[in-house]
Amino acid sequence: MMLIPCPWCGPRDDSEFAYGNQAHIARPSDPASTSDQEWAEYLYFRDNPKGPFAERWMHAAGCRRWFHVVRDTNSHVILQVYKVGEWPDPALGVGPANKES
Amino acid sequence: MAEAGRRRGPTGKPRYSILALARNALSYHENWQAAWRSPEPKPSYDAIVVGGGGHGLATAYYLASVHGIRNVAVLEKGWIGGGNTGRNTTIIRSNYLWDESAAIYEHALKLWEGLSQELNFNLMFSQRGVITLAHSEHELKEMRRRVEAIRLNGIDTEVLSTADVKKLVPIINTDQGIRHPVMGGFIQRRGGTARHDAVAWGYARAADDLGVDIIQNCEVTGFLKDGNGAIEGVETSRGTIRSKRIGCVAAGHSAVLADLAGFKLPIQARPLQALVSEPIKPVIDTVVMSNAVHMYISQSDKGELVLGAGTDSYNSYAQRGSLNIIEHQLAAACELYPIVSRLRVLRTWGGIVDTCPDASPIVSRTPVDGLYFNCGWGTGGFKATPGSGHVFADLMARDRPNPVAAPFTLERFKGGYLIDEHGAAGVAH
Ligand SMILES: Cc1cc2nc3c(=O)[nH]c(=O)nc-3n(C[C@H](O)[C@H](O)[C@H](O)COP(=O)(O)OP(=O)(O)OC[C@H]3O[C@@H](n4cnc5c(N)ncnc54)[C@H](O)[C@@H]3O)c2cc1C
Ligand SMILES: [Zn+2]
């Protein structure tokens, strides 16, 4: 069980939220010149660290807004919560997944 | 493979039998031989298997028994069978939709059918049948189509009416007024369950008997590569161990190992929970699953009702999940099986499963020469244990795609040849 602090509504039980997986994944900006390998990476390959992870959550049973969380996947401790358009704390070492974002 | 069952290994273990049981009773069962040795790791091996779950131990056993590669180590960071092997709800079946999946899961089921004899270890393999329920007209129609596809692959499966289900499962609520009424289903009668720990122990004992070193409390922390980038060995919590042939079978931790080896896997680690009730008299002698309500049930030989659910939605390595999954699963259980409503929950637990985008496994070479990965079995790999070990040992021994395993390469994500088994495996196991 986790208590997730929605930046708009405050701390709520994780059953109120929908998970959006890894944050800051940008769609390839030039589809025509994107290789099969790059498409595969965009579609199917996500980081899966044991430790801090920048991810997206949506407050489905509340304000229904998307936001970002940096959470340790080994301890479930939430290290940072930030809004769309904001970035993870560089000190947490979870920088954006690819340079385009 | 019948001859693989013969005991001819260096340890010359006595066979388990009714006579051995009687003989050992005379000494109050205090003189049973250890089922496997606990050797110190050697500096190098002909092959190393990382991960001492059922799949890893089966791989080592088949490397030794089928391919004659006996100088093998299984490196396990904790204790063997302490991962998902010892945490799963033990459902075994092969009624998958696509030809590729049918081939690999049916290969496994055929091996299960002779495995207790081959390993000389009672795996308590019980072909009690596995029923999957339909709760809507649409689900029932889709099921009919699935049943035809499965039968075309020569795998036993039958459509059931609501009355058939009720006959097989008297405790089920077939009232059509409930939120998710039972509208029929399908059954694979050759499906069933097995004792999960026994699978790890049976393979470990048989592999050890053929000379395989089973090394517990030995965590792989890095990979060694030669000048050309090919695999040379592993760094572990018990020192460096060399080998030019290494297979990783680490289930939930596969992505962590791939990171150490320098490449990415299309895998996400998710908690999957299960629970058992207090033990009661026998009330259900088959396995019943339901994809629509994310709940499935069977009864262990001890009498506990074993209840499974779907995965938690988020990534985790914590071996625990959230309470809402359990609430949801118990609500469904109470509606479908009203007699469980006053039972107490004995314990709940979680394992970390390695989910793949197409709900199918990866049994493959990797970008690193000599390094192979067998993972992505996610929520449903227990049933595959013998088949997975068998084809993976073949891949490791011969370094060429095994015919049954070939479709399950890592390359399929680039080529688009996904084997989408969400219908068969997304929730159900
Ligand atoms: C609650 C639950 C219910 C399930 N129900 C079913 C079911 O009914 N039917 C079904 O078919 N499947 C089911 N599954 C899935 C099934 O359990 C797995 O797919 C299967 O057990 C995977 O087998 P394995 O041997 O690969 O994994 P594991 O038994 O997890 O073995 C992997 C081993 O690798 C070790 N390891 C990891 N990292 C390292 C390292 N760095 N160094 C050394 N060792 C390492 C781990 O300690 C572990 O022992 C269920 C899973 C869970 C969690
Ligand atoms: Zn909110």
Coordinates of C-alpha atoms and ligand atoms in Angstrom, one line a residue:
Chain A
M1 CA 0.0 0.0 0.0
M2 CA 1.2 3.5 -0.8
L3 CA 0.2 7.0 0.1
I4 CA 0.7 9.1 -3.1
P5 CA 0.7 12.8 -2.7
C6 CA -1.3 14.2 -5.6
P7 CA 0.1 17.8 -6.2
W8 CA -3.5 19.0 -6.5
C9 CA -5.4 17.0 -3.9
G10 CA -2.8 15.9 -1.3
P11 CA -2.0 12.4 0.0
R12 CA -4.3 9.7 -1.2
D13 CA -4.4 5.9 -1.2
D14 CA -2.7 4.4 -4.3
S15 CA -6.0 2.7 -5.2
E16 CA -7.2 6.1 -6.4
F17 CA -4.5 6.3 -9.0
A18 CA -3.8 4.9 -12.4
Y19 CA -0.2 4.1 -13.4
G20 CA 1.4 5.6 -16.5
N21 CA 4.8 3.9 -16.3
Q22 CA 8.1 5.7 -17.1
A23 CA 7.9 9.4 -17.5
H24 CA 9.5 11.7 -20.1
I25 CA 9.3 9.4 -23.0
A26 CA 9.1 11.5 -26.2
R27 CA 7.7 10.1 -29.4
P28 CA 10.3 10.1 -32.2
S29 CA 10.1 13.6 -33.8
D30 CA 10.7 12.5 -37.3
P31 CA 8.8 9.2 -37.9
A32 CA 10.0 8.9 -41.5
S33 CA 13.6 8.6 -40.6
T34 CA 13.1 6.6 -37.4
S35 CA 14.6 3.1 -37.7
D36 CA 12.9 -0.2 -36.7
Q37 CA 15.2 -0.4 -33.7
E38 CA 14.3 3.1 -32.6
W39 CA 10.6 2.4 -33.0
A40 CA 11.0 -0.8 -31.0
E41 CA 12.7 1.1 -28.2
Y42 CA 10.1 3.8 -28.2
L43 CA 7.2 1.3 -28.1
Y44 CA 8.5 -1.5 -26.0
F45 CA 11.7 -0.8 -24.1
R46 CA 11.4 1.0 -20.8
D47 CA 13.9 1.5 -18.0
N48 CA 13.2 -0.9 -15.1
P49 CA 15.6 0.1 -12.4
K50 CA 15.7 -1.4 -8.9
G51 CA 15.8 2.0 -7.2
P52 CA 14.7 5.6 -8.0
F53 CA 12.4 5.7 -11.1
A54 CA 10.6 8.7 -12.7
E55 CA 7.1 7.7 -13.5
R56 CA 3.7 9.0 -14.4
W57 CA 0.6 8.7 -12.2
M58 CA -3.0 9.9 -12.8
H59 CA -5.4 10.7 -10.0
A60 CA -8.2 8.6 -11.6
A61 CA -10.6 8.7 -8.7
G62 CA -9.9 12.4 -7.9
C63 CA -8.9 15.4 -10.0
R64 CA -8.0 13.1 -12.9
R65 CA -4.8 15.0 -13.6
W66 CA -1.5 13.4 -14.7
F67 CA 1.6 14.2 -12.7
H68 CA 5.1 12.8 -12.1
V69 CA 6.6 10.9 -9.2
V70 CA 10.1 9.7 -8.5
R71 CA 9.7 6.6 -6.4
D72 CA 12.2 4.0 -5.2
T73 CA 11.0 0.7 -6.7
N74 CA 12.7 -1.3 -4.1
S75 CA 11.3 0.5 -1.0
H76 CA 8.3 2.2 -2.5
V77 CA 9.5 5.5 -0.9
I78 CA 8.4 8.5 -2.8
L79 CA 11.3 10.8 -3.3
Q80 CA 9.7 13.6 -5.4
V81 CA 6.4 14.7 -6.8
Y82 CA 6.2 17.2 -9.6
K83 CA 3.8 18.5 -12.2
V84 CA 3.7 18.0 -15.9
G85 CA 6.2 20.3 -17.6
E86 CA 8.5 20.1 -14.6
W87 CA 11.6 17.9 -14.2
P88 CA 13.1 15.4 -11.7
D89 CA 15.7 16.7 -9.2
P90 CA 19.1 16.0 -10.9
A91 CA 20.4 14.8 -7.6
L92 CA 18.1 11.8 -7.8
G93 CA 19.9 10.6 -11.0
V94 CA 16.8 9.7 -12.9
G95 CA 17.1 12.2 -15.8
P96 CA 14.8 12.2 -18.8
A97 CA 14.9 9.0 -20.7
N98 CA 15.9 10.5 -24.0
K99 CA 17.3 13.8 -25.2
E100 CA 14.2 14.9 -27.1
S101 CA 12.1 15.4 -24.0
Chain B
M1 CA 14.7 -38.8 -22.3
A2 CA 13.9 -41.9 -20.3
E3 CA 17.5 -42.7 -19.9
A4 CA 18.1 -39.3 -18.3
G5 CA 16.2 -40.6 -15.4
R6 CA 18.7 -43.3 -14.6
R7 CA 20.9 -42.5 -11.7
R8 CA 24.5 -42.6 -12.9
G9 CA 25.9 -39.4 -11.5
P10 CA 29.1 -38.9 -9.4
T11 CA 27.2 -38.5 -6.2
G12 CA 25.5 -42.0 -6.5
K13 CA 22.4 -41.0 -4.5
P14 CA 20.1 -43.7 -3.3
R15 CA 16.7 -43.5 -5.0
Y16 CA 13.6 -42.4 -3.1
S17 CA 11.2 -45.4 -2.8
I18 CA 8.8 -47.0 -0.4
L19 CA 11.6 -49.3 0.7
A20 CA 13.8 -46.3 1.4
L21 CA 11.0 -44.7 3.4
A22 CA 10.5 -47.8 5.5
R23 CA 14.3 -48.2 6.1
N24 CA 14.6 -44.5 7.2
A25 CA 11.6 -44.8 9.4
L26 CA 13.7 -47.3 11.5
S27 CA 16.1 -44.5 12.3
Y28 CA 13.4 -41.9 12.9
H29 CA 14.1 -40.2 9.5
E30 CA 17.4 -38.8 10.9
N31 CA 19.7 -40.3 8.4
W32 CA 18.3 -39.2 5.0
Q33 CA 21.1 -38.1 2.7
A34 CA 21.1 -34.4 1.8
A35 CA 19.2 -33.9 -1.4
W36 CA 22.1 -31.8 -2.9
R37 CA 25.6 -30.8 -1.9
S38 CA 26.5 -27.2 -1.0
P39 CA 29.9 -27.0 -2.7
E40 CA 32.3 -24.0 -2.8
P41 CA 32.2 -22.4 -6.2
K42 CA 35.0 -23.5 -8.6
P43 CA 37.0 -20.9 -10.4
S44 CA 35.4 -21.8 -13.7
Y45 CA 32.7 -23.9 -15.3
D46 CA 31.6 -25.1 -18.8
A47 CA 28.3 -23.3 -18.2
I48 CA 26.8 -21.1 -15.6
V49 CA 23.1 -20.6 -14.9
V50 CA 22.2 -17.4 -13.0
G51 CA 19.0 -17.9 -10.9
G52 CA 18.1 -21.0 -8.9
G53 CA 14.3 -21.0 -9.5
G54 CA 12.6 -23.9 -11.2
H55 CA 13.5 -22.6 -14.7
G56 CA 17.2 -22.2 -13.8
L57 CA 17.5 -25.6 -12.1
A58 CA 15.6 -27.3 -15.0
T59 CA 18.1 -25.7 -17.4
A60 CA 21.0 -27.0 -15.4
Y61 CA 19.4 -30.5 -15.2
Y62 CA 18.8 -30.7 -19.0
L63 CA 22.3 -29.3 -19.8
A64 CA 23.7 -32.3 -17.8
S65 CA 21.1 -35.0 -18.7
V66 CA 20.4 -34.2 -22.4
H67 CA 23.6 -32.4 -23.5
G68 CA 26.2 -34.1 -21.3
I69 CA 27.4 -30.7 -20.0
R70 CA 27.9 -31.5 -16.4
N71 CA 30.5 -29.0 -15.2
V72 CA 27.8 -26.5 -14.5
A73 CA 27.0 -24.1 -11.7
V74 CA 23.6 -22.7 -10.7
L75 CA 24.2 -19.4 -8.9
E76 CA 21.3 -18.3 -6.6
K77 CA 21.4 -15.1 -4.7
G78 CA 19.1 -16.4 -1.9
W79 CA 17.9 -19.9 -1.5
I80 CA 16.7 -22.1 -4.4
G81 CA 13.0 -21.8 -5.1
G82 CA 12.7 -18.7 -2.9
G83 CA 11.6 -16.5 -5.8
N84 CA 8.5 -16.9 -7.8
T85 CA 8.9 -20.7 -7.9
G86 CA 8.0 -20.9 -4.3
R87 CA 5.4 -18.1 -4.5
N88 CA 3.2 -19.0 -7.4
T89 CA -0.3 -20.6 -7.4
T90 CA 1.0 -23.6 -9.4
I91 CA -1.6 -23.6 -12.2
I92 CA -0.4 -25.7 -15.1
R93 CA -2.1 -25.7 -18.6
S94 CA -1.2 -25.4 -22.2
N95 CA -4.4 -23.9 -23.7
Y96 CA -2.8 -20.9 -25.3
L97 CA -4.0 -19.2 -28.5
W98 CA -1.1 -18.9 -30.8
D99 CA 0.8 -21.8 -32.4
E100 CA 4.1 -20.6 -31.0
S101 CA 2.8 -20.5 -27.4
A102 CA 0.9 -23.8 -27.9
A103 CA 4.1 -25.5 -28.9
I104 CA 6.2 -24.3 -26.0
Y105 CA 3.5 -24.8 -23.3
E106 CA 2.4 -28.1 -24.6
H107 CA 6.1 -29.2 -24.7
A108 CA 6.2 -28.4 -21.0
L109 CA 2.9 -30.1 -20.2
K110 CA 4.1 -33.3 -21.9
L111 CA 7.3 -33.2 -19.8
W112 CA 5.3 -32.6 -16.6
E113 CA 3.4 -35.8 -17.3
G114 CA 6.5 -38.0 -16.8
L115 CA 8.5 -35.7 -14.6
S116 CA 8.0 -37.2 -11.1
Q117 CA 9.3 -40.5 -12.5
E118 CA 12.1 -39.0 -14.4
L119 CA 13.4 -37.0 -11.4
N120 CA 12.5 -39.7 -8.8
F121 CA 10.8 -37.0 -6.8
N122 CA 7.1 -36.7 -6.1
L123 CA 6.1 -33.4 -7.6
M124 CA 2.4 -34.0 -6.6
F125 CA 1.5 -33.2 -10.2
S126 CA -2.3 -33.4 -10.3
Q127 CA -4.2 -33.2 -13.6
R128 CA -7.3 -32.0 -11.9
G129 CA -8.4 -29.8 -14.9
V130 CA -8.4 -26.0 -15.3
I131 CA -11.6 -24.2 -16.0
T132 CA -11.7 -20.6 -17.4
L133 CA -15.1 -18.9 -16.9
A134 CA -17.0 -16.7 -19.3
H135 CA -19.0 -13.9 -17.8
S136 CA -20.5 -12.3 -20.9
E137 CA -21.9 -13.3 -24.3
H138 CA -18.9 -11.8 -26.0
E139 CA -16.4 -13.6 -23.7
L140 CA -18.2 -16.9 -24.5
K141 CA -18.0 -16.3 -28.2
E142 CA -14.4 -15.4 -28.0
M143 CA -13.8 -18.5 -26.0
R144 CA -15.4 -20.7 -28.6
R145 CA -13.1 -19.3 -31.2
R146 CA -10.1 -19.8 -28.8
V147 CA -11.2 -23.4 -28.1
E148 CA -11.2 -24.2 -31.9
A149 CA -7.8 -22.7 -32.4
I150 CA -6.4 -24.7 -29.4
R151 CA -7.9 -27.9 -30.7
L152 CA -6.4 -27.4 -34.1
N153 CA -3.1 -27.5 -32.3
G154 CA -4.0 -30.9 -30.9
I155 CA -4.4 -29.7 -27.4
D156 CA -7.4 -31.0 -25.3
T157 CA -10.0 -28.4 -24.5
E158 CA -13.8 -28.3 -24.3
V159 CA -16.4 -25.6 -24.1
L160 CA -18.6 -25.9 -20.9
S161 CA -22.1 -24.7 -20.4
T162 CA -23.1 -23.0 -17.1
A163 CA -24.7 -26.3 -16.0
D164 CA -21.4 -28.2 -16.8
V165 CA -19.5 -25.7 -14.7
K166 CA -22.0 -26.1 -11.8
K167 CA -21.6 -29.9 -12.0
L168 CA -17.8 -29.7 -11.8
V169 CA -17.7 -26.9 -9.2
P170 CA -20.7 -27.3 -6.9
I171 CA -19.7 -24.3 -4.7
I172 CA -19.9 -21.9 -7.6
N173 CA -22.7 -19.3 -7.7
T174 CA -24.5 -19.6 -11.1
D175 CA -27.2 -17.1 -10.2
Q176 CA -27.6 -15.1 -13.5
G177 CA -28.4 -12.0 -11.5
I178 CA -25.0 -11.3 -10.0
R179 CA -22.6 -8.6 -11.3
H180 CA -20.5 -11.1 -13.4
P181 CA -22.8 -14.1 -14.0
V182 CA -21.2 -17.4 -15.0
M183 CA -22.2 -17.9 -18.6
G184 CA -20.1 -21.0 -19.3
G185 CA -16.4 -21.5 -19.8
F186 CA -13.9 -23.9 -21.1
I187 CA -11.7 -26.6 -19.6
Q188 CA -8.4 -28.3 -20.2
R189 CA -8.7 -31.6 -18.4
R190 CA -5.0 -32.3 -18.6
G191 CA -4.2 -29.1 -16.8
G192 CA -3.9 -28.9 -13.1
T193 CA -1.4 -28.1 -10.3
A194 CA 1.9 -29.4 -8.9
R195 CA 3.8 -28.8 -5.6
H196 CA 6.0 -25.8 -6.4
D197 CA 8.8 -26.3 -3.9
A198 CA 9.1 -29.9 -5.0
V199 CA 9.8 -28.8 -8.6
A200 CA 12.8 -26.8 -7.4
W201 CA 14.0 -29.5 -5.0
G202 CA 13.4 -32.3 -7.5
Y203 CA 15.4 -30.6 -10.3
A204 CA 18.1 -29.6 -7.8
R205 CA 18.5 -33.1 -6.5
A206 CA 18.6 -34.6 -10.0
A207 CA 21.0 -32.0 -11.3
D208 CA 23.3 -32.3 -8.3
D209 CA 23.3 -36.0 -8.9
L210 CA 24.7 -35.4 -12.4
G211 CA 27.5 -33.2 -11.0
V212 CA 25.9 -29.8 -11.2
D213 CA 27.1 -27.4 -8.4
I214 CA 24.2 -25.6 -6.8
I215 CA 25.5 -22.5 -5.1
Q216 CA 23.2 -20.6 -2.9
N217 CA 23.7 -17.2 -1.3
C218 CA 25.7 -16.2 -4.3
E219 CA 24.5 -13.0 -6.0
V220 CA 25.7 -12.1 -9.5
T221 CA 26.8 -8.5 -9.3
G222 CA 28.5 -8.0 -12.7
F223 CA 29.6 -9.6 -16.0
L224 CA 33.1 -10.1 -17.3
K225 CA 33.7 -9.7 -21.1
D226 CA 36.8 -10.4 -23.2
G227 CA 38.4 -8.0 -25.7
N228 CA 35.7 -8.8 -28.3
G229 CA 32.9 -8.2 -25.9
A230 CA 32.0 -11.9 -25.5
I231 CA 31.1 -13.2 -22.1
E232 CA 33.9 -14.5 -19.9
G233 CA 32.4 -14.9 -16.4
V234 CA 30.5 -13.2 -13.6
E235 CA 31.4 -11.2 -10.5
T236 CA 29.5 -12.6 -7.5
S237 CA 29.2 -12.0 -3.8
R238 CA 31.4 -15.1 -3.5
G239 CA 34.1 -14.0 -5.9
T240 CA 34.8 -14.2 -9.7
I241 CA 33.5 -17.3 -11.5
R242 CA 34.5 -17.8 -15.1
S243 CA 32.6 -19.4 -18.0
K244 CA 32.1 -18.7 -21.7
R245 CA 28.5 -19.9 -21.6
I246 CA 26.1 -18.1 -19.2
G247 CA 22.3 -18.3 -19.1
C248 CA 20.3 -15.8 -16.9
V249 CA 17.0 -17.1 -15.6
A250 CA 16.3 -14.5 -13.0
A251 CA 12.5 -13.8 -13.5
G252 CA 11.7 -10.5 -11.8
H253 CA 15.3 -9.4 -11.6
S254 CA 16.1 -10.0 -15.3
A255 CA 16.2 -6.3 -16.2
V256 CA 18.6 -5.6 -13.4
L257 CA 21.0 -8.3 -14.8
A258 CA 20.5 -7.0 -18.4
D259 CA 21.5 -3.5 -17.1
L260 CA 24.7 -5.1 -15.6
A261 CA 25.4 -6.8 -18.9
G262 CA 24.9 -3.5 -20.8
F263 CA 21.7 -3.9 -22.8
K264 CA 17.9 -3.3 -22.2
L265 CA 15.0 -5.7 -22.1
P266 CA 11.4 -4.9 -22.9
I267 CA 10.5 -6.1 -19.4
Q268 CA 8.8 -4.4 -16.4
A269 CA 9.0 -5.9 -12.9
R270 CA 5.5 -5.9 -11.2
P271 CA 4.2 -7.3 -8.0
L272 CA 1.8 -10.3 -8.3
Q273 CA 0.0 -11.3 -5.1
A274 CA -1.7 -14.4 -3.9
L275 CA -3.3 -15.6 -0.7
V276 CA -4.5 -18.7 1.1
S277 CA -7.5 -19.2 3.4
E278 CA -7.4 -21.2 6.6
P279 CA -7.6 -24.9 5.7
I280 CA -11.1 -26.5 5.3
K281 CA -12.4 -29.8 4.1
P282 CA -12.2 -30.5 0.4
V283 CA -14.7 -28.3 -1.5
I284 CA -13.2 -27.9 -4.9
D285 CA -11.2 -30.5 -6.8
T286 CA -10.3 -28.5 -9.9
V287 CA -8.9 -25.0 -10.7
V288 CA -11.2 -22.2 -11.8
M289 CA -10.0 -19.0 -13.3
S290 CA -11.9 -15.9 -14.3
N291 CA -10.2 -13.2 -16.5
A292 CA -13.1 -10.8 -16.1
V293 CA -13.1 -10.6 -12.3
H294 CA -9.3 -11.1 -12.0
M295 CA -9.6 -14.0 -9.6
Y296 CA -8.9 -17.7 -9.6
I297 CA -9.2 -20.5 -7.0
S298 CA -8.0 -24.0 -6.2
Q299 CA -7.6 -26.0 -3.0
S300 CA -4.3 -27.3 -1.8
D301 CA -3.8 -30.7 -0.4
K302 CA -3.6 -29.2 3.1
G303 CA -7.1 -27.8 2.6
E304 CA -6.3 -24.1 2.1
L305 CA -8.1 -22.3 -0.7
V306 CA -5.5 -20.8 -2.9
L307 CA -6.6 -17.5 -4.4
G308 CA -4.8 -15.6 -7.1
A309 CA -5.4 -12.2 -8.7
G310 CA -4.0 -9.8 -11.4
T311 CA -0.7 -7.9 -11.0
D312 CA -0.4 -4.6 -9.2
S313 CA -0.2 -1.8 -11.8
Y314 CA 3.2 -0.3 -10.9
N315 CA 6.8 -1.3 -11.2
S316 CA 8.3 -2.8 -8.0
Y317 CA 11.0 -5.0 -6.7
A318 CA 9.6 -5.0 -3.1
Q319 CA 7.9 -8.5 -3.3
R320 CA 4.8 -6.9 -1.9
G321 CA 1.8 -5.2 -3.5
S322 CA -1.2 -3.1 -2.5
L323 CA -4.2 -4.0 -0.4
N324 CA -6.8 -3.0 -3.0
I325 CA -5.8 -5.9 -5.2
I326 CA -6.6 -8.3 -2.3
E327 CA -9.9 -6.5 -1.6
H328 CA -10.9 -6.8 -5.2
Q329 CA -10.0 -10.4 -5.4
L330 CA -11.9 -11.3 -2.2
A331 CA -15.0 -9.4 -3.3
A332 CA -15.0 -11.5 -6.5
A333 CA -14.4 -14.7 -4.5
C334 CA -17.3 -13.9 -2.2
E335 CA -19.7 -13.3 -5.1
L336 CA -18.7 -16.3 -7.1
Y337 CA -18.2 -18.7 -4.1
P338 CA -20.5 -17.5 -1.3
I339 CA -19.3 -20.2 1.1
V340 CA -15.9 -18.5 1.4
S341 CA -17.3 -15.3 2.9
R342 CA -16.7 -16.3 6.5
L343 CA -13.3 -17.9 6.0
R344 CA -10.3 -16.2 7.4
V345 CA -7.3 -15.3 5.3
L346 CA -4.2 -17.2 6.5
R347 CA -1.5 -15.3 4.7
T348 CA -0.9 -13.2 1.7
W349 CA 2.3 -12.7 -0.2
G350 CA 3.8 -11.2 -3.4
G351 CA 6.4 -12.1 -6.0
I352 CA 8.0 -9.9 -8.6
V353 CA 7.0 -11.0 -12.1
D354 CA 8.8 -10.0 -15.3
T355 CA 6.1 -8.8 -17.6
C356 CA 6.6 -8.5 -21.4
P357 CA 4.7 -6.3 -23.8
D358 CA 3.1 -9.3 -25.5
A359 CA 2.7 -11.5 -22.4
S360 CA 5.1 -14.0 -24.0
P361 CA 8.5 -15.0 -22.8
I362 CA 12.0 -14.2 -24.1
V363 CA 14.2 -17.3 -24.6
S364 CA 17.1 -15.8 -26.6
R365 CA 20.6 -15.0 -27.4
T366 CA 21.6 -11.4 -26.4
P367 CA 23.8 -8.7 -27.8
V368 CA 26.6 -10.3 -25.7
D369 CA 28.1 -13.4 -27.3
G370 CA 27.8 -16.4 -25.0
L371 CA 25.2 -14.8 -22.8
Y372 CA 21.6 -16.0 -23.0
F373 CA 18.5 -14.8 -21.3
N374 CA 15.4 -16.8 -20.4
C375 CA 12.8 -14.4 -18.9
G376 CA 9.5 -12.6 -19.4
W377 CA 7.4 -15.5 -18.3
G378 CA 5.6 -12.9 -16.1
T379 CA 2.5 -14.1 -14.4
G380 CA 2.5 -17.6 -15.9
G381 CA 5.8 -19.3 -16.1
F382 CA 5.5 -22.0 -13.5
K383 CA 3.5 -24.2 -15.9
A384 CA 6.4 -23.8 -18.4
T385 CA 9.2 -24.8 -16.0
P386 CA 10.2 -28.2 -17.6
G387 CA 9.8 -27.0 -21.2
S388 CA 11.5 -23.7 -20.6
G389 CA 14.5 -25.4 -19.0
H390 CA 14.6 -28.0 -21.8
V391 CA 14.6 -25.6 -24.7
F392 CA 16.9 -23.1 -22.9
A393 CA 19.5 -25.8 -22.2
D394 CA 19.3 -26.7 -25.9
L395 CA 19.9 -23.1 -26.9
M396 CA 22.8 -22.7 -24.5
A397 CA 24.4 -26.0 -25.5
R398 CA 24.2 -25.5 -29.2
D399 CA 24.1 -21.8 -29.6
R400 CA 21.5 -22.0 -32.4
P401 CA 17.8 -21.2 -32.1
N402 CA 15.9 -24.1 -30.7
P403 CA 12.9 -24.8 -33.0
V404 CA 10.4 -24.4 -30.2
A405 CA 12.0 -21.4 -28.6
A406 CA 13.0 -19.6 -31.9
P407 CA 9.9 -17.4 -32.1
F408 CA 10.6 -16.1 -28.6
T409 CA 13.7 -14.1 -29.4
L410 CA 14.6 -10.6 -28.2
E411 CA 14.7 -9.6 -31.9
R412 CA 10.9 -10.0 -32.3
F413 CA 10.3 -6.6 -30.8
K414 CA 12.3 -5.0 -33.5
G415 CA 10.8 -7.0 -36.3
G416 CA 7.2 -6.7 -35.0
Y417 CA 6.7 -10.4 -34.7
L418 CA 5.0 -10.2 -31.3
I419 CA 3.2 -13.2 -29.9
D420 CA 0.3 -11.5 -28.2
E421 CA -1.0 -13.7 -25.5
H422 CA -2.8 -11.1 -23.3
G423 CA -6.1 -13.0 -23.9
A424 CA -4.6 -16.1 -22.4
A425 CA -2.1 -14.8 -20.0
G426 CA -2.8 -11.2 -19.1
V427 CA -4.6 -11.9 -15.9
A428 CA -4.8 -15.7 -15.8
H429 CA -1.8 -17.8 -15.1
Ligands
LIG1 C1 1.8 -14.9 -6.8 C2 2.2 -15.6 -8.0 C3 1.3 -16.5 -8.6 C4 1.7 -17.2 -9.8 N1 0.9 -18.1 -10.3 C5 1.3 -18.8 -11.4 C6 0.5 -20.0 -11.8 O1 -0.6 -20.3 -11.2 N2 0.9 -20.7 -12.9 C7 2.0 -20.3 -13.6 O2 2.3 -21.0 -14.6 N3 2.8 -19.3 -13.1 C8 2.5 -18.6 -12.1 N4 3.3 -17.5 -11.6 C9 4.5 -17.2 -12.4 C10 5.6 -18.1 -12.0 O3 5.8 -18.2 -10.7 C11 6.9 -17.6 -12.7 O4 6.8 -17.3 -14.1 C12 8.0 -18.7 -12.6 O5 8.1 -19.2 -11.3 C13 9.3 -18.1 -13.0 O6 10.3 -19.1 -12.7 P1 11.8 -18.8 -12.5 O7 12.5 -20.0 -12.1 O8 12.2 -18.0 -13.7 O9 11.7 -17.7 -11.3 P2 12.2 -17.6 -9.8 O10 11.8 -18.8 -9.0 O11 11.8 -16.3 -9.3 O12 13.8 -17.7 -10.0 C14 14.6 -16.7 -10.3 C15 15.7 -16.7 -9.3 O13 16.8 -15.8 -9.7 C16 17.4 -15.4 -8.5 N5 18.2 -14.2 -8.8 C17 17.7 -13.0 -9.2 N6 18.8 -12.1 -9.4 C18 19.9 -12.8 -9.1 C19 21.3 -12.5 -9.1 N7 21.7 -11.2 -9.4 N8 22.2 -13.4 -8.8 C20 21.8 -14.7 -8.5 N9 20.5 -15.1 -8.5 C21 19.5 -14.1 -8.8 C22 16.2 -15.1 -7.6 O14 16.7 -15.1 -6.2 C23 15.3 -16.3 -7.9 O15 15.5 -17.4 -7.0 C24 2.9 -16.8 -10.4 C25 3.8 -15.9 -9.9 C26 3.4 -15.3 -8.7 C27 4.4 -14.3 -8.0
ZN2 ZN -5.7 14.8 -7.5

